[in-house]
Every structure is written in C-alpha cells, then in structure tokens.
C-alpha cells in the first residue's frame, strides 16, 4: 500500500508570513492526525480528524493555526502568521480507526521560520 | 499531562549487544505502543501491548508493561547498525482517542 504523502518536504519562511502543508493519508484510513515535532522532542498532537469531523483540536493554537479535511480524505494545515517558535517538523499520520489501530506517519514537512 | 518519558535520553552500544529502553507514564491506559524514527523520517509502529498484558514479543523486540508502576520497557536483542534511530513510547488515556508520545530515546548502534 502507498504510504502517507506529505508536501512540501521543506519550507523556509519569514516570521509573520503564512504557510500551508498538505497531507494525503493511506486510502481507507478514516482517522487523520497532525503532529508538531520540535527538534529533540516527541511529536505533539495538534489536531485529529475522524473522516471530515474534528475529534480533538485542544492543543491547536487556533489564533494562528487552522486545519481542514475536506471530503474526509486529504488535509491541509495552515499557519498564519508564523512565529519563530513554529519552527518544527509537521507530521501527518493516518490510521484505519482509533484505539488499537497503529498510526502510519508521513515523512513530515520541516518548517524553518526566520 | 499524559506524556510519557523515556529513559535514557541517549544510548550507545556495540553491534550485537542488547539495548533496553524504559518508558514511564502518568495516567491509566488502554494500551502502550512503541515507535521508531529514523533521522529525517516519520515514525514507524513497532509493537502494541494492551493494559492487561505483561509481556509481548515480536522478532528481536521484547516489550514489558507494569501498570502498577506505570512503566514499560523495550528490549532490542542482538542489535544491528540499522537499529540506530530514536525510539518513542506512546500511550492512550482511557477514554482518549489519540496517542501521547514520550520524549524518546536516541539509540546508536556502533558497527
């Protein structure tokens, strides 16, 4: 099976600019996650979708971050405006369901904010 | 926070030796999972152990879980250079639908 696809692979922007990341999950996976991984740390959940509905966005900084999953397949994560502390790797993951379903991760987008 | 913490933060061993990593967490769980992350890549699922299980094996991996101590360990036997990666434990809280990842152990296997 094809894995989780993410683009772009790298992105460099200046603070206060906006940026968007795209994710295409594994076909048939209903659950999609966006994680933020700061260098040297573990991934931190930003938002979780079940089909096209939001299950958990409690840790998403909603004043600057937004995410959508139209038609319950692809998803985009946007940051506007970016801050220096947003520099991180943004990982998308998908799973068949919840609970015991393992997460399948993409290779992430490395964002550098200067 | 439910986030787990791995110990040690970094581990360096010779090829052929065994590597043991520990994970501690804070709240009750349904299951605990271990993931591996190679440099510059996404995480890869290794193994899942349920809260009512005490030990599980998969190939060269052995995972234990002690819910009374809220801790788990991952043992990699006969390590190989290709095992060099960061290893993360992830826990779900009872009633939660997502995973909380620990801080990771960076394993280096020297050929």
XYZ file of N, CA and C in Angstrom:
675
model
N 0.846 -1.185 0.000
C 0.000 0.000 0.000
C 0.882 1.235 0.000
N 0.391 2.295 -0.648
C 1.117 3.546 -0.646
C 1.041 4.141 0.748
N 2.118 4.831 1.117
C 2.176 5.413 2.451
C 1.503 6.764 2.508
N 1.636 7.428 3.652
C 1.109 8.770 3.838
C 2.015 9.745 3.095
N 1.415 10.550 2.248
C 2.179 11.514 1.460
C 2.037 12.900 2.049
N 3.166 13.609 2.150
C 3.151 14.977 2.643
C 3.962 15.852 1.709
N 3.531 17.088 1.590
C 4.319 18.074 0.838
C 4.047 19.455 1.398
N 5.007 20.394 1.270
C 6.341 20.135 0.749
C 7.198 19.403 1.755
N 8.383 19.035 1.387
C 9.302 18.343 2.286
C 10.001 19.344 3.211
N 10.321 20.482 2.664
C 10.973 21.550 3.433
C 10.317 22.888 3.070
N 10.321 23.810 4.042
C 9.793 25.134 3.800
C 10.503 26.117 4.709
N 10.967 27.201 4.113
C 11.607 28.275 4.881
C 10.799 29.545 4.637
N 10.357 30.169 5.700
C 9.591 31.411 5.573
C 10.065 32.396 6.624
N 9.677 33.652 6.436
C 9.980 34.662 7.438
C 8.809 34.760 8.419
N 9.126 35.219 9.628
C 8.051 35.355 10.615
C 6.996 36.314 10.083
N 5.778 36.042 10.485
C 4.574 36.777 10.071
C 4.060 36.370 8.683
N 4.828 35.538 7.974
C 4.291 35.023 6.714
C 3.368 33.858 6.997
N 2.671 33.405 5.976
C 1.783 32.257 6.115
C 2.364 31.068 5.355
N 1.925 29.868 5.749
C 2.418 28.643 5.127
C 1.320 27.582 5.226
N 1.329 26.680 4.267
C 0.339 25.598 4.274
C 1.031 24.278 3.974
N 0.583 23.241 4.633
C 1.114 21.891 4.439
C -0.034 20.997 3.974
N 0.330 20.022 3.158
C -0.684 19.125 2.591
C -0.392 17.679 2.977
N -1.441 16.902 3.193
C -1.303 15.504 3.558
C -2.340 14.652 2.834
N -1.869 13.561 2.272
C -2.758 12.569 1.672
C -2.590 11.261 2.442
N -3.596 10.840 3.187
C -3.443 9.648 4.024
C -3.521 8.360 3.211
N -3.300 7.256 3.886
C -3.443 5.945 3.255
C -4.921 5.736 2.919
N -5.158 5.209 1.726
C -6.519 5.010 1.266
C -7.309 4.148 2.247
N -8.483 4.614 2.605
C -9.343 3.854 3.512
C -9.168 4.189 4.978
N -8.144 4.990 5.291
C -7.934 5.374 6.687
C -8.855 6.528 7.053
N -9.712 6.281 8.044
C -10.703 7.281 8.424
C -10.132 8.356 9.336
N -9.099 8.002 10.086
C -8.575 8.922 11.099
C -7.285 9.556 10.606
N -7.209 10.859 10.745
C -6.020 11.606 10.300
C -5.570 12.523 11.422
N -4.263 12.599 11.608
C -3.664 13.379 12.689
C -2.610 14.327 12.126
N -2.498 15.481 12.736
C -1.368 16.375 12.522
C -0.615 16.489 13.847
N 0.707 16.234 13.773
C 1.565 16.365 14.934
C 2.636 17.418 14.651
N 3.057 18.098 15.697
C 4.195 19.005 15.634
C 5.342 18.377 16.418
N 6.515 18.289 15.787
C 7.678 17.725 16.474
C 8.810 18.740 16.472
N 9.051 19.312 17.614
C 10.173 20.230 17.776
C 11.441 19.415 17.946
N 12.544 19.928 17.440
C 13.815 19.209 17.447
C 14.152 18.678 18.834
N 14.400 17.370 18.904
C 14.797 16.754 20.162
C 13.643 16.352 21.053
N 12.414 16.545 20.583
C 11.243 16.209 21.386
C 10.382 15.168 20.676
N 9.407 14.655 21.395
C 8.447 13.751 20.796
C 7.355 14.518 20.086
N 6.623 13.852 19.205
C 5.531 14.530 18.499
C 4.426 14.966 19.457
N 3.872 16.144 19.203
C 2.757 16.662 19.983
C 1.539 16.798 19.082
N 0.431 16.209 19.501
C -0.773 16.237 18.671
C -1.316 17.655 18.546
N -1.594 18.060 17.316
C -2.237 19.346 17.071
C -3.738 19.171 16.846
N -4.081 18.221 15.972
C -5.485 18.031 15.647
C -5.704 16.619 15.137
N -6.878 16.080 15.436
C -7.255 14.742 14.980
C -8.609 14.820 14.298
N -8.697 14.226 13.111
C -9.946 14.143 12.341
C -10.434 12.698 12.302
N -11.725 12.532 12.372
C -12.362 11.255 12.089
C -13.246 11.528 10.877
N -12.871 10.939 9.730
C -13.475 11.322 8.445
C -13.266 12.826 8.271
N -14.290 13.633 8.078
C -14.026 15.062 7.933
C -14.428 15.864 9.155
N -14.659 15.186 10.287
C -15.005 15.875 11.517
C -13.833 15.931 12.479
N -13.757 17.004 13.257
C -12.672 17.170 14.227
C -12.999 16.403 15.510
N -12.066 15.527 15.929
C -12.229 14.769 17.174
C -11.577 15.501 18.337
N -10.373 16.037 18.079
C -9.627 16.708 19.147
C -8.760 17.799 18.529
N -8.968 19.020 18.919
C -8.101 20.122 18.497
C -7.727 20.959 19.702
N -7.715 20.333 20.876
C -7.485 21.060 22.115
C -6.089 21.688 22.202
N -5.106 21.139 21.477
C -3.753 21.677 21.543
C -3.385 22.467 20.286
N -4.355 22.767 19.475
C -4.104 23.568 18.275
C -4.207 25.050 18.625
N -3.130 25.813 18.398
C -3.194 27.271 18.659
C -4.100 27.940 17.631
N -5.345 28.038 17.966
C -6.356 28.410 16.966
C -6.269 29.868 16.516
N -5.488 30.680 17.227
C -5.334 32.060 16.779
C -4.464 32.147 15.534
N -3.664 31.091 15.286
C -2.773 31.159 14.113
C -2.782 29.891 13.273
N -3.223 28.786 13.853
C -3.233 27.516 13.136
C -4.664 27.161 12.737
N -4.799 26.602 11.546
C -6.089 26.071 11.124
C -5.856 24.812 10.306
N -6.834 23.931 10.310
C -6.707 22.690 9.541
C -8.076 22.293 9.032
N -8.069 21.669 7.892
C -9.324 21.155 7.349
C -9.072 19.829 6.655
N -10.130 19.052 6.562
C -10.067 17.781 5.867
C -11.351 17.658 5.046
N -11.293 18.242 3.885
C -12.460 18.235 3.021
C -12.682 16.837 2.454
N -13.925 16.417 2.380
C -14.318 15.129 1.803
C -13.711 13.943 2.552
N -13.174 14.191 3.727
C -12.683 13.099 4.551
C -11.470 12.386 4.016
N -10.698 13.028 3.127
C -9.512 12.368 2.576
C -8.292 13.246 2.857
N -7.904 14.089 1.880
C -6.745 14.962 2.042
C -6.987 15.983 3.144
N -5.869 16.488 3.669
C -5.964 17.508 4.703
C -4.900 18.577 4.480
N -5.209 19.796 4.889
C -4.225 20.869 4.879
C -4.144 21.487 6.263
N -2.934 21.865 6.638
C -2.668 22.564 7.890
C -2.054 23.913 7.522
N -2.592 24.967 8.070
C -2.119 26.312 7.745
C -1.673 27.042 9.001
N -0.632 27.843 8.836
C -0.153 28.707 9.907
C -0.136 30.131 9.368
N -0.837 31.028 10.066
C -0.885 32.419 9.638
C -1.221 33.319 10.815
N -0.333 34.200 11.239
C 1.043 34.370 10.791
C 1.993 33.472 11.564
N 3.100 33.104 10.947
C 4.066 32.226 11.595
C 4.931 32.992 12.597
N 5.332 32.270 13.641
C 6.256 32.795 14.630
C 7.522 31.956 14.620
N 8.581 32.501 15.200
C 9.852 31.774 15.237
C 9.689 30.408 15.904
N 8.865 30.355 16.968
C 8.711 29.099 17.715
C 7.906 28.037 16.963
N 7.402 28.382 15.796
C 6.704 27.385 14.973
C 7.677 26.524 14.171
N 8.951 26.860 14.228
C 9.957 26.039 13.533
C 9.932 24.631 14.112
N 9.658 23.656 13.268
C 9.463 22.277 13.718
C 9.231 21.407 12.496
N 9.116 20.113 12.739
C 8.661 19.194 11.701
C 7.177 18.927 11.935
N 6.390 19.077 10.877
C 4.950 18.835 10.972
C 4.657 17.475 10.331
N 4.206 16.569 11.158
C 3.974 15.187 10.743
C 2.487 14.921 10.582
N 2.151 14.295 9.504
C 0.782 13.831 9.292
C 0.778 12.319 9.492
N -0.259 11.818 10.099
C -0.402 10.380 10.304
C -1.843 9.983 10.035
N -2.032 8.734 9.682
C -3.396 8.233 9.497
C -3.510 6.848 10.113
N -4.714 6.470 10.454
C -4.968 5.126 10.974
C -6.326 4.664 10.494
N -6.485 3.332 10.466
C -7.737 2.772 9.969
C -8.885 3.174 10.874
N -8.637 3.147 12.185
C -9.651 3.533 13.155
C -8.983 4.210 14.316
N -9.557 4.051 15.478
C -8.971 4.607 16.693
C -8.653 3.455 17.634
N -8.270 3.790 18.854
C -7.972 2.740 19.818
C -6.679 2.039 19.490
N -6.748 0.782 19.067
C -5.547 -0.017 18.864
C -4.971 0.083 17.456
N -5.584 0.842 16.582
C -5.063 0.955 15.224
C -3.739 1.695 15.240
N -2.669 1.102 14.708
C -1.383 1.797 14.689
C -1.437 2.999 13.761
N -0.655 4.004 14.084
C -0.551 5.189 13.239
C 0.505 4.966 12.172
N 0.201 5.428 10.960
C 1.139 5.405 9.850
C 1.508 6.862 9.559
N 2.807 7.154 9.644
C 3.268 8.528 9.510
C 3.838 8.801 8.133
N 3.664 10.047 7.683
C 4.417 10.545 6.543
C 5.801 10.976 7.010
N 6.631 11.415 6.058
C 7.990 11.829 6.401
C 8.059 13.265 6.919
N 6.950 13.964 6.900
C 6.899 15.275 7.522
C 7.342 16.419 6.634
N 6.990 17.615 7.069
C 7.456 18.863 6.454
C 8.282 19.598 7.497
N 9.529 19.870 7.134
C 10.390 20.611 8.060
C 10.225 22.103 7.797
N 9.681 22.814 8.762
C 9.449 24.259 8.633
C 10.499 25.022 9.416
N 11.120 25.981 8.752
C 12.040 26.897 9.406
C 11.480 28.300 9.268
N 11.288 28.969 10.407
C 10.789 30.344 10.414
C 11.945 31.253 10.829
N 12.293 32.202 9.967
C 13.438 33.081 10.245
C 12.986 34.494 10.595
N -0.370 16.058 32.389
C -0.095 15.603 31.031
C 0.064 14.088 31.034
N -0.402 13.459 29.967
C -0.255 12.011 29.865
C 1.062 11.621 29.251
N 1.825 12.593 28.805
C 3.003 12.266 28.013
C 3.966 11.392 28.781
N 4.480 10.379 28.090
C 5.454 9.501 28.702
C 6.828 10.084 28.629
N 7.709 9.522 29.389
C 9.102 9.916 29.358
C 9.957 8.687 29.203
N 10.874 8.743 28.234
C 11.771 7.623 28.023
C 13.078 7.827 28.775
N 13.686 6.732 29.072
C 14.948 6.753 29.805
C 15.784 5.566 29.304
N 17.051 5.730 28.926
C 17.775 7.007 28.948
C 17.405 7.888 27.759
N 17.857 9.125 27.754
C 17.627 10.001 26.605
C 18.461 9.550 25.423
N 19.647 9.016 25.706
C 20.532 8.554 24.640
C 21.240 7.294 25.103
N 21.497 6.395 24.151
C 22.119 5.106 24.451
C 23.019 4.724 23.290
N 24.254 4.351 23.597
C 25.202 3.958 22.564
C 25.746 2.581 22.916
N 25.606 1.629 21.979
C 26.049 0.257 22.232
C 26.783 -0.287 21.014
N 27.458 -1.402 21.205
C 28.132 -2.084 20.109
C 27.154 -3.037 19.425
N 27.376 -3.213 18.158
C 26.544 -4.155 17.387
C 26.600 -5.535 18.047
N 25.437 -6.171 18.137
C 25.376 -7.479 18.771
C 24.917 -7.438 20.220
N 25.082 -6.282 20.859
C 24.633 -6.138 22.242
C 23.124 -5.923 22.286
N 22.578 -6.062 23.475
C 21.154 -5.785 23.673
C 20.965 -4.339 24.105
N 19.833 -3.761 23.718
C 19.507 -2.383 24.102
C 18.183 -2.384 24.850
N 18.165 -1.721 25.989
C 16.941 -1.619 26.783
C 16.572 -0.157 26.982
N 15.316 0.150 26.668
C 14.804 1.497 26.850
C 13.568 1.434 27.737
N 13.409 2.429 28.567
C 12.299 2.451 29.511
C 11.381 3.632 29.251
N 10.129 3.446 29.609
C 9.112 4.483 29.421
C 8.260 4.554 30.678
N 8.072 5.751 31.181
C 7.153 5.942 32.300
C 6.042 6.883 31.870
N 4.835 6.637 32.375
C 3.698 7.472 32.003
C 2.892 7.797 33.248
N 1.887 8.652 33.082
C 1.263 9.229 34.275
C -0.163 8.773 34.551
N -0.910 8.410 33.519
C -2.327 8.110 33.736
C -2.650 6.680 33.324
N -3.854 6.235 33.649
C -4.288 4.906 33.232
C -4.354 4.828 31.710
N -4.074 3.658 31.191
C -4.030 3.491 29.732
C -4.838 2.275 29.291
N -5.214 2.266 28.032
C -5.771 1.070 27.398
C -4.651 0.252 26.765
N -3.697 0.962 26.145
C -2.572 0.267 25.548
C -1.380 1.199 25.460
N -0.232 0.620 25.207
C 1.007 1.378 25.046
C 1.661 0.884 23.768
N 2.152 1.815 22.977
C 2.778 1.466 21.703
C 4.210 1.987 21.674
N 5.053 1.309 20.921
C 6.423 1.768 20.680
C 6.578 2.054 19.189
N 7.250 3.168 18.911
C 7.529 3.589 17.539
C 9.014 3.860 17.387
N 9.489 3.729 16.160
C 10.877 4.052 15.819
C 10.875 5.186 14.802
N 11.864 6.067 14.912
C 12.007 7.163 13.962
C 13.451 7.266 13.506
N 13.687 6.999 12.239
C 14.997 7.218 11.658
C 15.149 8.711 11.350
N 16.367 9.170 11.336
C 16.653 10.586 11.156
C 15.999 11.128 9.886
N 15.234 12.199 10.034
C 14.610 12.840 8.886
C 13.391 12.121 8.331
N 12.914 11.123 9.046
C 11.768 10.359 8.553
C 10.617 10.399 9.557
N 9.477 9.844 9.125
C 8.349 9.727 10.038
C 8.518 8.551 10.982
N 7.593 8.421 11.924
C 7.652 7.339 12.887
C 7.064 6.062 12.288
N 7.610 4.946 12.717
C 7.145 3.640 12.264
C 6.705 2.833 13.476
N 5.509 2.277 13.401
C 4.959 1.486 14.508
C 5.732 0.175 14.647
N 6.110 -0.135 15.899
C 6.846 -1.373 16.170
C 5.959 -2.428 16.818
N 5.300 -2.054 17.909
C 4.607 -3.058 18.698
C 3.607 -2.371 19.628
N 2.516 -3.066 19.923
C 1.481 -2.581 20.835
C 1.289 -3.601 21.932
N 1.167 -3.129 23.165
C 0.882 -4.008 24.288
C -0.329 -3.452 25.022
N -1.293 -4.317 25.290
C -2.519 -3.894 25.959
C -2.302 -3.810 27.466
N -3.181 -3.096 28.123
C -3.006 -2.881 29.562
C -3.138 -4.168 30.365
N -3.790 -5.195 29.801
C -3.933 -6.456 30.537
C -2.840 -7.468 30.159
N -1.869 -7.030 29.370
C -0.747 -7.881 29.010
C 0.489 -7.448 29.780
N 1.375 -8.382 30.045
C 2.579 -8.058 30.807
C 3.828 -8.117 29.940
N 3.780 -8.922 28.881
C 4.967 -9.074 28.036
C 4.505 -9.444 26.629
N 5.272 -8.962 25.653
C 4.954 -9.267 24.268
C 6.240 -9.320 23.465
N 6.298 -10.222 22.486
C 7.485 -10.385 21.670
C 7.138 -10.174 20.203
N 8.099 -9.617 19.472
C 7.968 -9.519 18.020
C 9.365 -9.528 17.437
N 9.757 -10.665 16.879
C 11.107 -10.768 16.331
C 12.148 -10.541 17.404
N 13.029 -9.545 17.201
C 14.073 -9.234 18.177
C 13.594 -8.240 19.239
N 12.318 -7.917 19.232
C 11.773 -6.961 20.193
C 11.032 -7.695 21.311
N 11.249 -7.189 22.524
C 10.500 -7.690 23.682
C 10.023 -6.478 24.467
N 8.732 -6.404 24.707
C 8.150 -5.294 25.441
C 7.517 -5.827 26.714
N 7.750 -5.119 27.809
C 7.068 -5.437 29.064
C 6.246 -4.237 29.511
N 5.233 -4.505 30.277
C 4.364 -3.451 30.792
C 4.033 -3.739 32.246
N 4.245 -2.762 33.097
C 3.898 -2.861 34.519
C 2.950 -1.703 34.824
N 1.660 -1.980 34.820
C 0.681 -0.912 35.011
C 0.678 -0.398 36.444
N 1.127 -1.218 37.400
C 1.174 -0.744 38.786
C 2.244 0.321 38.957
N 3.300 0.218 38.176
C 4.382 1.203 38.217
C 4.257 2.226 37.098
N 3.251 2.041 36.238
C 3.080 2.918 35.078
C 4.392 3.021 34.294
N 4.896 1.854 33.912
C 6.151 1.846 33.172
C 6.167 0.700 32.169
N 6.999 0.875 31.148
C 7.178 -0.133 30.112
C 8.643 -0.141 29.717
N 9.088 -1.271 29.201
C 10.450 -1.333 28.681
C 10.437 -1.996 27.310
N 11.354 -1.553 26.473
C 11.556 -2.126 25.146
C 12.971 -2.685 25.104
N 13.089 -3.968 24.812
C 14.384 -4.633 24.675
C 14.585 -5.010 23.218
N 15.704 -4.583 22.661
C 16.100 -5.000 21.321
C 17.293 -5.926 21.493
N 17.154 -7.168 21.079
C 18.244 -8.127 21.236
C 19.113 -8.158 19.980
N 20.368 -8.534 20.181
C 21.317 -8.686 19.073
C 21.238 -7.488 18.128
N 21.517 -6.318 18.654
C 21.319 -5.081 17.890
C 22.169 -5.039 16.622
N 21.664 -4.297 15.654
C 22.339 -4.103 14.372
C 22.520 -2.617 14.128
N 23.442 -2.264 13.283
C 23.667 -0.858 12.958
C 22.380 -0.209 12.432
N 21.564 -0.994 11.732
C 20.314 -0.475 11.174
C 19.273 -0.148 12.252
N 19.527 -0.583 13.486
C 18.607 -0.248 14.587
C 18.837 1.171 15.100
N 19.889 1.824 14.635
C 20.169 3.204 15.034
C 18.989 4.093 14.658
N 18.377 4.712 15.667
C 17.161 5.510 15.466
C 16.745 6.071 16.819
N 15.689 6.872 16.811
C 15.047 7.301 18.057
C 13.835 6.427 18.293
N 13.617 6.066 19.540
C 12.508 5.185 19.901
C 11.578 5.923 20.861
N 10.286 5.884 20.564
C 9.285 6.599 21.345
C 8.223 5.637 21.857
N 7.814 5.850 23.104
C 6.626 5.166 23.578
C 5.448 6.121 23.430
N 4.274 5.555 23.256
C 3.064 6.361 23.087
C 1.939 5.705 23.859
N 1.212 6.509 24.585
C 0.123 5.973 25.398
C -1.195 6.634 25.031
N -2.250 5.881 25.151
C -3.589 6.442 25.046
C -4.148 6.487 26.456
N -4.909 7.495 26.778
C -5.544 7.525 28.080
C -6.881 6.833 27.973
N -7.350 6.194 29.020
C -8.672 5.578 28.967
C -9.690 6.675 28.692
N -10.454 6.460 27.620
C -11.408 7.491 27.230
C -10.866 8.448 26.207
N -9.570 8.406 25.965
C -8.988 9.291 24.954
C -8.904 8.560 23.633
N -8.960 9.275 22.568
C -8.931 8.671 21.235
C -7.634 8.941 20.511
N -6.638 9.523 21.181
C -5.396 9.793 20.479
C -4.208 9.362 21.332
N -3.024 9.430 20.740
C -1.810 8.978 21.391
C -0.988 10.146 21.889
N -0.359 9.953 23.028
C 0.568 10.920 23.574
C 1.957 10.298 23.545
N 2.879 10.982 22.887
C 4.217 10.447 22.706
C 5.159 10.943 23.777
N 6.132 10.079 24.118
C 7.160 10.471 25.046
C 8.245 11.280 24.372
N 9.297 11.499 25.118
C 10.382 12.362 24.656
C 11.425 11.613 23.847
N 11.418 10.293 23.888
C 12.272 9.499 23.018
C 13.623 9.122 23.597
N 14.121 7.982 23.151
C 15.494 7.540 23.430
C 16.215 7.444 22.105
N 17.359 8.105 22.006
C 18.143 8.034 20.778
C 19.161 6.916 20.922
N 18.991 5.877 20.120
C 19.863 4.703 20.158
C 20.874 4.770 19.026
N 22.136 4.581 19.370
C 23.203 4.486 18.370
C 23.843 3.119 18.511
N 23.852 2.353 17.431
C 24.489 1.042 17.414
C 25.756 1.152 16.582
N 26.875 0.925 17.222
C 28.181 1.099 16.571
C 28.594 -0.211 15.904
N 28.877 -0.158 14.592
C 29.242 -1.409 13.889
C 30.572 -1.979 14.386
